């Protein structure tokens, strides 16, 4: 464990995010493209994911204390913010294998007066996680945010977190999770995917599904509590239970989606055999996506807790997204990206409010999606959605 700061060769700048003061590599703030990886990495554009982490752990720890392992903490931006902003009953263990990043993380803990609730170590993440139970260390939550795929760390996190705890996984290799790189998806996540207009949903459900299957192989159940995806990353928060029965129950929510690239039909599939199926709308060949998590990817009570925390902090942009997400609980596991669908059909994008009103007036549920700014989630049949889009298109 680090107890003193060695000479740090990283040129640092002070940066305020949320309610937390952070020392960050100056080069990461000046970069016009992706921030430099070395000597230490910080992405200012990932503030939204750190905001949601603050809200999630605040809601999770509102009744009980929480011990969080930030297994790949980098300079500590997320872990320090959680310790500083999510509640005084949270302890955070920050770890990274990069010595320069660890030194900056320690300085950030000191800068925010958190040394009584934060520990900082320089270790291999998997070694730390697998060795923790033997040393009598228990974590209520483990957060894994690597460069690229979380696959190399998933088994260790799912095996180490205490029963009833949370494992949070971040993936930035979205090409593998959205069908842009089918081979990478098969290799890393054991999924067969195709490009769709609801690719963010596919990414979240593919990552959640992979995690559920890895947990089941250890006779542990897992279920998503929250998920958020943007153009750079997919992130899922999973509660982990501990029995073969829990694993079996989790696996019951795995399945396949069907998608027609000709007419853009989408629905829940049944076979998972990879055989071609006929689209019920246009007669084209359906493509299967999966296996995916098809159950709710948002837990109503956890999202409500996050919304309360966002409202208390005056984070109106985050509150707006969370309110949309609350409306999506219990809805189908896909949405319609109005811009992508309209472009494919040669239409102008209809007004969002007009389409929602048209679908609800016919007795269907229709809400704006928190996954995509122009996303509509509805239980209306595909034909009805397309008919209303055509009717409302101004072109």
mmCIF file with all atom_site columns, C-alpha atoms in Angstrom, residues 45-256:
data_model
loop_
_atom_site.group_PDB
_atom_site.id
_atom_site.type_symbol
_atom_site.label_atom_id
_atom_site.label_alt_id
_atom_site.label_comp_id
_atom_site.label_asym_id
_atom_site.label_entity_id
_atom_site.label_seq_id
_atom_site.pdbx_PDB_ins_code
_atom_site.Cartn_x
_atom_site.Cartn_y
_atom_site.Cartn_z
_atom_site.occupancy
_atom_site.B_iso_or_equiv
_atom_site.pdbx_formal_charge
_atom_site.auth_seq_id
_atom_site.auth_comp_id
_atom_site.auth_asym_id
_atom_site.auth_atom_id
_atom_site.pdbx_PDB_model_num
ATOM 1   C CA . UNK A 1 45  ? -15.136 13.108  -21.993 1.00 0.00 ? 45  UNK A CA 1
ATOM 2   C CA . UNK A 1 46  ? -15.973 10.188  -19.685 1.00 0.00 ? 46  UNK A CA 1
ATOM 3   C CA . UNK A 1 47  ? -17.394 12.530  -17.043 1.00 0.00 ? 47  UNK A CA 1
ATOM 4   C CA . UNK A 1 48  ? -20.905 11.237  -17.723 1.00 0.00 ? 48  UNK A CA 1
ATOM 5   C CA . UNK A 1 49  ? -19.969 7.657   -16.812 1.00 0.00 ? 49  UNK A CA 1
ATOM 6   C CA . UNK A 1 50  ? -18.307 8.899   -13.632 1.00 0.00 ? 50  UNK A CA 1
ATOM 7   C CA . UNK A 1 51  ? -21.421 10.939  -12.797 1.00 0.00 ? 51  UNK A CA 1
ATOM 8   C CA . UNK A 1 52  ? -23.595 7.843   -13.112 1.00 0.00 ? 52  UNK A CA 1
ATOM 9   C CA . UNK A 1 53  ? -21.115 5.876   -10.969 1.00 0.00 ? 53  UNK A CA 1
ATOM 10  C CA . UNK A 1 54  ? -21.398 8.512   -8.239  1.00 0.00 ? 54  UNK A CA 1
ATOM 11  C CA . UNK A 1 55  ? -25.192 8.263   -8.389  1.00 0.00 ? 55  UNK A CA 1
ATOM 12  C CA . UNK A 1 56  ? -25.310 4.465   -8.483  1.00 0.00 ? 56  UNK A CA 1
ATOM 13  C CA . UNK A 1 57  ? -23.004 3.942   -5.516  1.00 0.00 ? 57  UNK A CA 1
ATOM 14  C CA . UNK A 1 58  ? -24.750 6.731   -3.587  1.00 0.00 ? 58  UNK A CA 1
ATOM 15  C CA . UNK A 1 59  ? -28.074 4.940   -4.062  1.00 0.00 ? 59  UNK A CA 1
ATOM 16  C CA . UNK A 1 60  ? -26.515 1.569   -3.258  1.00 0.00 ? 60  UNK A CA 1
ATOM 17  C CA . UNK A 1 61  ? -24.888 2.840   -0.049  1.00 0.00 ? 61  UNK A CA 1
ATOM 18  C CA . UNK A 1 62  ? -27.841 4.946   1.139   1.00 0.00 ? 62  UNK A CA 1
ATOM 19  C CA . UNK A 1 63  ? -28.914 2.314   3.691   1.00 0.00 ? 63  UNK A CA 1
ATOM 20  C CA . UNK A 1 64  ? -25.724 0.368   4.277   1.00 0.00 ? 64  UNK A CA 1
ATOM 21  C CA . UNK A 1 65  ? -22.022 1.019   4.058   1.00 0.00 ? 65  UNK A CA 1
ATOM 22  C CA . UNK A 1 66  ? -20.061 0.009   0.981   1.00 0.00 ? 66  UNK A CA 1
ATOM 23  C CA . UNK A 1 67  ? -16.524 -1.143  0.322   1.00 0.00 ? 67  UNK A CA 1
ATOM 24  C CA . UNK A 1 68  ? -15.624 -0.591  -3.317  1.00 0.00 ? 68  UNK A CA 1
ATOM 25  C CA . UNK A 1 69  ? -12.642 -1.904  -5.236  1.00 0.00 ? 69  UNK A CA 1
ATOM 26  C CA . UNK A 1 70  ? -11.733 0.262   -8.219  1.00 0.00 ? 70  UNK A CA 1
ATOM 27  C CA . UNK A 1 71  ? -9.597  -2.474  -9.711  1.00 0.00 ? 71  UNK A CA 1
ATOM 28  C CA . UNK A 1 72  ? -8.145  -0.487  -12.619 1.00 0.00 ? 72  UNK A CA 1
ATOM 29  C CA . UNK A 1 73  ? -8.366  2.967   -11.117 1.00 0.00 ? 73  UNK A CA 1
ATOM 30  C CA . UNK A 1 74  ? -5.823  4.857   -13.211 1.00 0.00 ? 74  UNK A CA 1
ATOM 31  C CA . UNK A 1 75  ? -5.360  8.279   -11.620 1.00 0.00 ? 75  UNK A CA 1
ATOM 32  C CA . UNK A 1 76  ? -8.380  7.571   -9.397  1.00 0.00 ? 76  UNK A CA 1
ATOM 33  C CA . UNK A 1 77  ? -10.926 9.873   -11.019 1.00 0.00 ? 77  UNK A CA 1
ATOM 34  C CA . UNK A 1 78  ? -13.889 7.534   -10.542 1.00 0.00 ? 78  UNK A CA 1
ATOM 35  C CA . UNK A 1 79  ? -12.914 6.043   -7.191  1.00 0.00 ? 79  UNK A CA 1
ATOM 36  C CA . UNK A 1 80  ? -12.004 9.381   -5.641  1.00 0.00 ? 80  UNK A CA 1
ATOM 37  C CA . UNK A 1 81  ? -15.227 10.941  -6.859  1.00 0.00 ? 81  UNK A CA 1
ATOM 38  C CA . UNK A 1 82  ? -17.270 8.069   -5.405  1.00 0.00 ? 82  UNK A CA 1
ATOM 39  C CA . UNK A 1 83  ? -15.506 8.380   -2.043  1.00 0.00 ? 83  UNK A CA 1
ATOM 40  C CA . UNK A 1 84  ? -15.914 12.149  -2.044  1.00 0.00 ? 84  UNK A CA 1
ATOM 41  C CA . UNK A 1 85  ? -19.436 12.490  -3.457  1.00 0.00 ? 85  UNK A CA 1
ATOM 42  C CA . UNK A 1 86  ? -21.417 9.274   -2.941  1.00 0.00 ? 86  UNK A CA 1
ATOM 43  C CA . UNK A 1 87  ? -21.434 9.155   0.855   1.00 0.00 ? 87  UNK A CA 1
ATOM 44  C CA . UNK A 1 88  ? -19.243 9.145   3.939   1.00 0.00 ? 88  UNK A CA 1
ATOM 45  C CA . UNK A 1 89  ? -20.110 5.465   4.582   1.00 0.00 ? 89  UNK A CA 1
ATOM 46  C CA . UNK A 1 90  ? -18.181 4.358   1.489   1.00 0.00 ? 90  UNK A CA 1
ATOM 47  C CA . UNK A 1 91  ? -14.609 3.071   1.565   1.00 0.00 ? 91  UNK A CA 1
ATOM 48  C CA . UNK A 1 92  ? -12.710 2.846   -1.721  1.00 0.00 ? 92  UNK A CA 1
ATOM 49  C CA . UNK A 1 93  ? -9.681  0.728   -2.564  1.00 0.00 ? 93  UNK A CA 1
ATOM 50  C CA . UNK A 1 94  ? -7.957  2.172   -5.640  1.00 0.00 ? 94  UNK A CA 1
ATOM 51  C CA . UNK A 1 95  ? -5.584  -0.094  -7.536  1.00 0.00 ? 95  UNK A CA 1
ATOM 52  C CA . UNK A 1 96  ? -3.599  0.091   -10.738 1.00 0.00 ? 96  UNK A CA 1
ATOM 53  C CA . UNK A 1 97  ? -0.506  -1.556  -12.183 1.00 0.00 ? 97  UNK A CA 1
ATOM 54  C CA . UNK A 1 98  ? 0.793   1.764   -13.554 1.00 0.00 ? 98  UNK A CA 1
ATOM 55  C CA . UNK A 1 99  ? 3.080   3.307   -10.954 1.00 0.00 ? 99  UNK A CA 1
ATOM 56  C CA . UNK A 1 100 ? 2.726   6.846   -12.307 1.00 0.00 ? 100 UNK A CA 1
ATOM 57  C CA . UNK A 1 101 ? -1.073  6.598   -12.235 1.00 0.00 ? 101 UNK A CA 1
ATOM 58  C CA . UNK A 1 102 ? -1.009  5.215   -8.689  1.00 0.00 ? 102 UNK A CA 1
ATOM 59  C CA . UNK A 1 103 ? 1.073   8.143   -7.478  1.00 0.00 ? 103 UNK A CA 1
ATOM 60  C CA . UNK A 1 104 ? -1.417  10.597  -8.967  1.00 0.00 ? 104 UNK A CA 1
ATOM 61  C CA . UNK A 1 105 ? -4.333  8.644   -7.449  1.00 0.00 ? 105 UNK A CA 1
ATOM 62  C CA . UNK A 1 106 ? -2.751  8.947   -4.015  1.00 0.00 ? 106 UNK A CA 1
ATOM 63  C CA . UNK A 1 107 ? -2.302  12.669  -4.476  1.00 0.00 ? 107 UNK A CA 1
ATOM 64  C CA . UNK A 1 108 ? -5.970  12.961  -5.440  1.00 0.00 ? 108 UNK A CA 1
ATOM 65  C CA . UNK A 1 109 ? -7.002  11.154  -2.272  1.00 0.00 ? 109 UNK A CA 1
ATOM 66  C CA . UNK A 1 110 ? -4.861  13.548  -0.218  1.00 0.00 ? 110 UNK A CA 1
ATOM 67  C CA . UNK A 1 111 ? -6.136  16.598  -2.111  1.00 0.00 ? 111 UNK A CA 1
ATOM 68  C CA . UNK A 1 112 ? -9.734  15.743  -1.178  1.00 0.00 ? 112 UNK A CA 1
ATOM 69  C CA . UNK A 1 113 ? -9.004  14.711  2.425   1.00 0.00 ? 113 UNK A CA 1
ATOM 70  C CA . UNK A 1 114 ? -9.946  11.078  1.852   1.00 0.00 ? 114 UNK A CA 1
ATOM 71  C CA . UNK A 1 115 ? -6.964  9.173   3.253   1.00 0.00 ? 115 UNK A CA 1
ATOM 72  C CA . UNK A 1 116 ? -9.097  7.825   6.113   1.00 0.00 ? 116 UNK A CA 1
ATOM 73  C CA . UNK A 1 117 ? -11.483 6.130   3.656   1.00 0.00 ? 117 UNK A CA 1
ATOM 74  C CA . UNK A 1 118 ? -9.260  5.351   0.668   1.00 0.00 ? 118 UNK A CA 1
ATOM 75  C CA . UNK A 1 119 ? -6.465  2.839   0.178   1.00 0.00 ? 119 UNK A CA 1
ATOM 76  C CA . UNK A 1 120 ? -4.167  2.949   -2.851  1.00 0.00 ? 120 UNK A CA 1
ATOM 77  C CA . UNK A 1 121 ? -2.176  -0.013  -4.156  1.00 0.00 ? 121 UNK A CA 1
ATOM 78  C CA . UNK A 1 122 ? -0.030  -0.871  -7.151  1.00 0.00 ? 122 UNK A CA 1
ATOM 79  C CA . UNK A 1 123 ? -0.823  -4.445  -8.148  1.00 0.00 ? 123 UNK A CA 1
ATOM 80  C CA . UNK A 1 124 ? -2.030  -6.668  -10.964 1.00 0.00 ? 124 UNK A CA 1
ATOM 81  C CA . UNK A 1 125 ? -5.833  -6.440  -10.836 1.00 0.00 ? 125 UNK A CA 1
ATOM 82  C CA . UNK A 1 126 ? -6.459  -10.178 -11.172 1.00 0.00 ? 126 UNK A CA 1
ATOM 83  C CA . UNK A 1 127 ? -3.833  -11.046 -8.558  1.00 0.00 ? 127 UNK A CA 1
ATOM 84  C CA . UNK A 1 128 ? -5.398  -8.554  -6.156  1.00 0.00 ? 128 UNK A CA 1
ATOM 85  C CA . UNK A 1 129 ? -8.937  -9.843  -6.706  1.00 0.00 ? 129 UNK A CA 1
ATOM 86  C CA . UNK A 1 130 ? -8.138  -13.557 -6.497  1.00 0.00 ? 130 UNK A CA 1
ATOM 87  C CA . UNK A 1 131 ? -5.951  -13.091 -3.414  1.00 0.00 ? 131 UNK A CA 1
ATOM 88  C CA . UNK A 1 132 ? -8.421  -10.908 -1.506  1.00 0.00 ? 132 UNK A CA 1
ATOM 89  C CA . UNK A 1 133 ? -10.560 -13.754 -0.051  1.00 0.00 ? 133 UNK A CA 1
ATOM 90  C CA . UNK A 1 134 ? -7.451  -15.598 1.186   1.00 0.00 ? 134 UNK A CA 1
ATOM 91  C CA . UNK A 1 135 ? -6.412  -12.442 3.011   1.00 0.00 ? 135 UNK A CA 1
ATOM 92  C CA . UNK A 1 136 ? -9.852  -11.995 4.538   1.00 0.00 ? 136 UNK A CA 1
ATOM 93  C CA . UNK A 1 137 ? -10.696 -8.941  2.413   1.00 0.00 ? 137 UNK A CA 1
ATOM 94  C CA . UNK A 1 138 ? -14.268 -8.606  1.206   1.00 0.00 ? 138 UNK A CA 1
ATOM 95  C CA . UNK A 1 139 ? -15.572 -6.142  -1.335  1.00 0.00 ? 139 UNK A CA 1
ATOM 96  C CA . UNK A 1 140 ? -19.229 -5.101  -1.604  1.00 0.00 ? 140 UNK A CA 1
ATOM 97  C CA . UNK A 1 141 ? -18.615 -3.804  -5.116  1.00 0.00 ? 141 UNK A CA 1
ATOM 98  C CA . UNK A 1 142 ? -15.902 -4.253  -7.723  1.00 0.00 ? 142 UNK A CA 1
ATOM 99  C CA . UNK A 1 143 ? -15.582 -1.781  -10.575 1.00 0.00 ? 143 UNK A CA 1
ATOM 100 C CA . UNK A 1 144 ? -13.634 -2.845  -13.670 1.00 0.00 ? 144 UNK A CA 1
ATOM 101 C CA . UNK A 1 145 ? -12.899 -0.148  -16.267 1.00 0.00 ? 145 UNK A CA 1
ATOM 102 C CA . UNK A 1 146 ? -10.061 -1.283  -18.569 1.00 0.00 ? 146 UNK A CA 1
ATOM 103 C CA . UNK A 1 147 ? -8.739  -0.157  -21.906 1.00 0.00 ? 147 UNK A CA 1
ATOM 104 C CA . UNK A 1 148 ? -10.805 -2.208  -24.357 1.00 0.00 ? 148 UNK A CA 1
ATOM 105 C CA . UNK A 1 149 ? -12.524 -5.348  -23.124 1.00 0.00 ? 149 UNK A CA 1
ATOM 106 C CA . UNK A 1 150 ? -13.232 -6.319  -19.486 1.00 0.00 ? 150 UNK A CA 1
ATOM 107 C CA . UNK A 1 151 ? -13.112 -10.027 -20.407 1.00 0.00 ? 151 UNK A CA 1
ATOM 108 C CA . UNK A 1 152 ? -9.637  -10.667 -18.867 1.00 0.00 ? 152 UNK A CA 1
ATOM 109 C CA . UNK A 1 153 ? -10.919 -9.413  -15.502 1.00 0.00 ? 153 UNK A CA 1
ATOM 110 C CA . UNK A 1 154 ? -14.534 -10.586 -15.489 1.00 0.00 ? 154 UNK A CA 1
ATOM 111 C CA . UNK A 1 155 ? -14.039 -14.010 -13.896 1.00 0.00 ? 155 UNK A CA 1
ATOM 112 C CA . UNK A 1 156 ? -11.916 -12.628 -11.071 1.00 0.00 ? 156 UNK A CA 1
ATOM 113 C CA . UNK A 1 157 ? -14.425 -9.877  -10.288 1.00 0.00 ? 157 UNK A CA 1
ATOM 114 C CA . UNK A 1 158 ? -17.442 -12.205 -10.333 1.00 0.00 ? 158 UNK A CA 1
ATOM 115 C CA . UNK A 1 159 ? -15.629 -14.746 -8.140  1.00 0.00 ? 159 UNK A CA 1
ATOM 116 C CA . UNK A 1 160 ? -14.325 -12.221 -5.609  1.00 0.00 ? 160 UNK A CA 1
ATOM 117 C CA . UNK A 1 161 ? -17.230 -9.872  -4.898  1.00 0.00 ? 161 UNK A CA 1
ATOM 118 C CA . UNK A 1 162 ? -19.208 -10.822 -1.828  1.00 0.00 ? 162 UNK A CA 1
ATOM 119 C CA . UNK A 1 163 ? -22.561 -12.530 -2.376  1.00 0.00 ? 163 UNK A CA 1
ATOM 120 C CA . UNK A 1 164 ? -25.219 -9.897  -2.893  1.00 0.00 ? 164 UNK A CA 1
ATOM 121 C CA . UNK A 1 165 ? -22.582 -7.447  -4.056  1.00 0.00 ? 165 UNK A CA 1
ATOM 122 C CA . UNK A 1 166 ? -22.169 -5.585  -7.339  1.00 0.00 ? 166 UNK A CA 1
ATOM 123 C CA . UNK A 1 167 ? -19.745 -6.035  -10.225 1.00 0.00 ? 167 UNK A CA 1
ATOM 124 C CA . UNK A 1 168 ? -19.546 -3.160  -12.688 1.00 0.00 ? 168 UNK A CA 1
ATOM 125 C CA . UNK A 1 169 ? -17.965 -3.783  -16.078 1.00 0.00 ? 169 UNK A CA 1
ATOM 126 C CA . UNK A 1 170 ? -16.979 -1.245  -18.708 1.00 0.00 ? 170 UNK A CA 1
ATOM 127 C CA . UNK A 1 171 ? -16.157 -2.095  -22.320 1.00 0.00 ? 171 UNK A CA 1
ATOM 128 C CA . UNK A 1 172 ? -14.749 0.323   -24.873 1.00 0.00 ? 172 UNK A CA 1
ATOM 129 C CA . UNK A 1 173 ? -14.401 -2.253  -27.660 1.00 0.00 ? 173 UNK A CA 1
ATOM 130 C CA . UNK A 1 174 ? -17.828 -1.393  -29.014 1.00 0.00 ? 174 UNK A CA 1
ATOM 131 C CA . UNK A 1 175 ? -17.095 -2.805  -32.457 1.00 0.00 ? 175 UNK A CA 1
ATOM 132 C CA . UNK A 1 176 ? -17.148 -6.282  -30.891 1.00 0.00 ? 176 UNK A CA 1
ATOM 133 C CA . UNK A 1 177 ? -20.379 -5.583  -29.003 1.00 0.00 ? 177 UNK A CA 1
ATOM 134 C CA . UNK A 1 178 ? -22.390 -3.953  -31.784 1.00 0.00 ? 178 UNK A CA 1
ATOM 135 C CA . UNK A 1 179 ? -21.739 -6.234  -34.745 1.00 0.00 ? 179 UNK A CA 1
ATOM 136 C CA . UNK A 1 180 ? -19.245 -3.962  -36.494 1.00 0.00 ? 180 UNK A CA 1
ATOM 137 C CA . UNK A 1 181 ? -16.579 -6.621  -35.876 1.00 0.00 ? 181 UNK A CA 1
ATOM 138 C CA . UNK A 1 182 ? -18.387 -9.957  -35.821 1.00 0.00 ? 182 UNK A CA 1
ATOM 139 C CA . UNK A 1 183 ? -15.222 -12.018 -35.404 1.00 0.00 ? 183 UNK A CA 1
ATOM 140 C CA . UNK A 1 184 ? -14.168 -10.025 -32.334 1.00 0.00 ? 184 UNK A CA 1
ATOM 141 C CA . UNK A 1 185 ? -17.625 -10.465 -30.839 1.00 0.00 ? 185 UNK A CA 1
ATOM 142 C CA . UNK A 1 186 ? -17.437 -14.232 -31.250 1.00 0.00 ? 186 UNK A CA 1
ATOM 143 C CA . UNK A 1 187 ? -13.885 -14.439 -29.872 1.00 0.00 ? 187 UNK A CA 1
ATOM 144 C CA . UNK A 1 188 ? -14.311 -12.200 -26.853 1.00 0.00 ? 188 UNK A CA 1
ATOM 145 C CA . UNK A 1 189 ? -17.957 -12.421 -25.853 1.00 0.00 ? 189 UNK A CA 1
ATOM 146 C CA . UNK A 1 190 ? -19.173 -15.632 -27.538 1.00 0.00 ? 190 UNK A CA 1
ATOM 147 C CA . UNK A 1 191 ? -21.938 -13.760 -29.351 1.00 0.00 ? 191 UNK A CA 1
ATOM 148 C CA . UNK A 1 192 ? -23.116 -13.563 -32.937 1.00 0.00 ? 192 UNK A CA 1
ATOM 149 C CA . UNK A 1 193 ? -24.098 -9.996  -33.763 1.00 0.00 ? 193 UNK A CA 1
ATOM 150 C CA . UNK A 1 194 ? -25.113 -7.873  -36.746 1.00 0.00 ? 194 UNK A CA 1
ATOM 151 C CA . UNK A 1 195 ? -25.309 -4.142  -37.231 1.00 0.00 ? 195 UNK A CA 1
ATOM 152 C CA . UNK A 1 196 ? -28.658 -2.648  -36.223 1.00 0.00 ? 196 UNK A CA 1
ATOM 153 C CA . UNK A 1 197 ? -30.138 0.783   -35.571 1.00 0.00 ? 197 UNK A CA 1
ATOM 154 C CA . UNK A 1 198 ? -30.356 -0.081  -31.836 1.00 0.00 ? 198 UNK A CA 1
ATOM 155 C CA . UNK A 1 199 ? -26.682 -0.978  -31.456 1.00 0.00 ? 199 UNK A CA 1
ATOM 156 C CA . UNK A 1 200 ? -26.316 0.619   -28.009 1.00 0.00 ? 200 UNK A CA 1
ATOM 157 C CA . UNK A 1 201 ? -28.977 -1.703  -26.656 1.00 0.00 ? 201 UNK A CA 1
ATOM 158 C CA . UNK A 1 202 ? -27.255 -4.674  -28.272 1.00 0.00 ? 202 UNK A CA 1
ATOM 159 C CA . UNK A 1 203 ? -23.924 -3.685  -26.693 1.00 0.00 ? 203 UNK A CA 1
ATOM 160 C CA . UNK A 1 204 ? -25.388 -3.459  -23.197 1.00 0.00 ? 204 UNK A CA 1
ATOM 161 C CA . UNK A 1 205 ? -27.261 -6.748  -23.508 1.00 0.00 ? 205 UNK A CA 1
ATOM 162 C CA . UNK A 1 206 ? -24.295 -8.574  -25.029 1.00 0.00 ? 206 UNK A CA 1
ATOM 163 C CA . UNK A 1 207 ? -21.999 -7.427  -22.217 1.00 0.00 ? 207 UNK A CA 1
ATOM 164 C CA . UNK A 1 208 ? -24.599 -8.258  -19.571 1.00 0.00 ? 208 UNK A CA 1
ATOM 165 C CA . UNK A 1 209 ? -25.286 -11.643 -21.153 1.00 0.00 ? 209 UNK A CA 1
ATOM 166 C CA . UNK A 1 210 ? -21.621 -12.576 -21.281 1.00 0.00 ? 210 UNK A CA 1
ATOM 167 C CA . UNK A 1 211 ? -21.258 -11.633 -17.604 1.00 0.00 ? 211 UNK A CA 1
ATOM 168 C CA . UNK A 1 212 ? -24.321 -13.658 -16.615 1.00 0.00 ? 212 UNK A CA 1
ATOM 169 C CA . UNK A 1 213 ? -22.959 -16.739 -18.366 1.00 0.00 ? 213 UNK A CA 1
ATOM 170 C CA . UNK A 1 214 ? -19.523 -16.349 -16.752 1.00 0.00 ? 214 UNK A CA 1
ATOM 171 C CA . UNK A 1 215 ? -21.157 -15.991 -13.334 1.00 0.00 ? 215 UNK A CA 1
ATOM 172 C CA . UNK A 1 216 ? -23.284 -19.097 -13.970 1.00 0.00 ? 216 UNK A CA 1
ATOM 173 C CA . UNK A 1 217 ? -20.162 -21.136 -14.727 1.00 0.00 ? 217 UNK A CA 1
ATOM 174 C CA . UNK A 1 218 ? -19.165 -20.396 -11.119 1.00 0.00 ? 218 UNK A CA 1
ATOM 175 C CA . UNK A 1 219 ? -22.648 -21.257 -9.828  1.00 0.00 ? 219 UNK A CA 1
ATOM 176 C CA . UNK A 1 220 ? -23.423 -17.637 -9.208  1.00 0.00 ? 220 UNK A CA 1
ATOM 177 C CA . UNK A 1 221 ? -26.430 -15.753 -10.443 1.00 0.00 ? 221 UNK A CA 1
ATOM 178 C CA . UNK A 1 222 ? -26.189 -12.234 -11.839 1.00 0.00 ? 222 UNK A CA 1
ATOM 179 C CA . UNK A 1 223 ? -28.723 -9.654  -12.926 1.00 0.00 ? 223 UNK A CA 1
ATOM 180 C CA . UNK A 1 224 ? -28.270 -6.137  -14.300 1.00 0.00 ? 224 UNK A CA 1
ATOM 181 C CA . UNK A 1 225 ? -29.298 -3.219  -12.109 1.00 0.00 ? 225 UNK A CA 1
ATOM 182 C CA . UNK A 1 226 ? -28.248 -0.402  -14.422 1.00 0.00 ? 226 UNK A CA 1
ATOM 183 C CA . UNK A 1 227 ? -26.653 0.068   -17.825 1.00 0.00 ? 227 UNK A CA 1
ATOM 184 C CA . UNK A 1 228 ? -25.475 3.038   -19.814 1.00 0.00 ? 228 UNK A CA 1
ATOM 185 C CA . UNK A 1 229 ? -23.965 3.189   -23.294 1.00 0.00 ? 229 UNK A CA 1
ATOM 186 C CA . UNK A 1 230 ? -22.653 6.054   -25.376 1.00 0.00 ? 230 UNK A CA 1
ATOM 187 C CA . UNK A 1 231 ? -20.447 6.377   -28.438 1.00 0.00 ? 231 UNK A CA 1
ATOM 188 C CA . UNK A 1 232 ? -17.298 5.403   -26.492 1.00 0.00 ? 232 UNK A CA 1
ATOM 189 C CA . UNK A 1 233 ? -18.272 2.737   -23.993 1.00 0.00 ? 233 UNK A CA 1
ATOM 190 C CA . UNK A 1 234 ? -20.814 0.256   -22.656 1.00 0.00 ? 234 UNK A CA 1
ATOM 191 C CA . UNK A 1 235 ? -21.153 -0.093  -18.906 1.00 0.00 ? 235 UNK A CA 1
ATOM 192 C CA . UNK A 1 236 ? -23.299 -2.516  -16.877 1.00 0.00 ? 236 UNK A CA 1
ATOM 193 C CA . UNK A 1 237 ? -23.831 -2.864  -13.127 1.00 0.00 ? 237 UNK A CA 1
ATOM 194 C CA . UNK A 1 238 ? -24.701 -6.419  -12.018 1.00 0.00 ? 238 UNK A CA 1
ATOM 195 C CA . UNK A 1 239 ? -25.833 -7.794  -8.674  1.00 0.00 ? 239 UNK A CA 1
ATOM 196 C CA . UNK A 1 240 ? -24.227 -11.175 -7.987  1.00 0.00 ? 240 UNK A CA 1
ATOM 197 C CA . UNK A 1 241 ? -25.926 -13.940 -6.015  1.00 0.00 ? 241 UNK A CA 1
ATOM 198 C CA . UNK A 1 242 ? -24.462 -17.223 -4.902  1.00 0.00 ? 242 UNK A CA 1
ATOM 199 C CA . UNK A 1 243 ? -26.118 -20.506 -5.749  1.00 0.00 ? 243 UNK A CA 1
ATOM 200 C CA . UNK A 1 244 ? -26.640 -22.879 -8.647  1.00 0.00 ? 244 UNK A CA 1
ATOM 201 C CA . UNK A 1 245 ? -30.350 -22.090 -8.475  1.00 0.00 ? 245 UNK A CA 1
ATOM 202 C CA . UNK A 1 246 ? -29.644 -18.366 -8.790  1.00 0.00 ? 246 UNK A CA 1
ATOM 203 C CA . UNK A 1 247 ? -27.420 -19.119 -11.779 1.00 0.00 ? 247 UNK A CA 1
ATOM 204 C CA . UNK A 1 248 ? -30.170 -21.178 -13.436 1.00 0.00 ? 248 UNK A CA 1
ATOM 205 C CA . UNK A 1 249 ? -32.714 -18.414 -12.862 1.00 0.00 ? 249 UNK A CA 1
ATOM 206 C CA . UNK A 1 250 ? -30.391 -15.862 -14.422 1.00 0.00 ? 250 UNK A CA 1
ATOM 207 C CA . UNK A 1 251 ? -29.829 -18.041 -17.475 1.00 0.00 ? 251 UNK A CA 1
ATOM 208 C CA . UNK A 1 252 ? -33.575 -18.186 -18.088 1.00 0.00 ? 252 UNK A CA 1
ATOM 209 C CA . UNK A 1 253 ? -33.365 -14.544 -19.169 1.00 0.00 ? 253 UNK A CA 1
ATOM 210 C CA . UNK A 1 254 ? -30.835 -15.281 -21.912 1.00 0.00 ? 254 UNK A CA 1
ATOM 211 C CA . UNK A 1 255 ? -32.011 -15.481 -25.503 1.00 0.00 ? 255 UNK A CA 1
ATOM 212 C CA . UNK A 1 256 ? -31.846 -14.069 -29.013 1.00 0.00 ? 256 UNK A CA 1
#
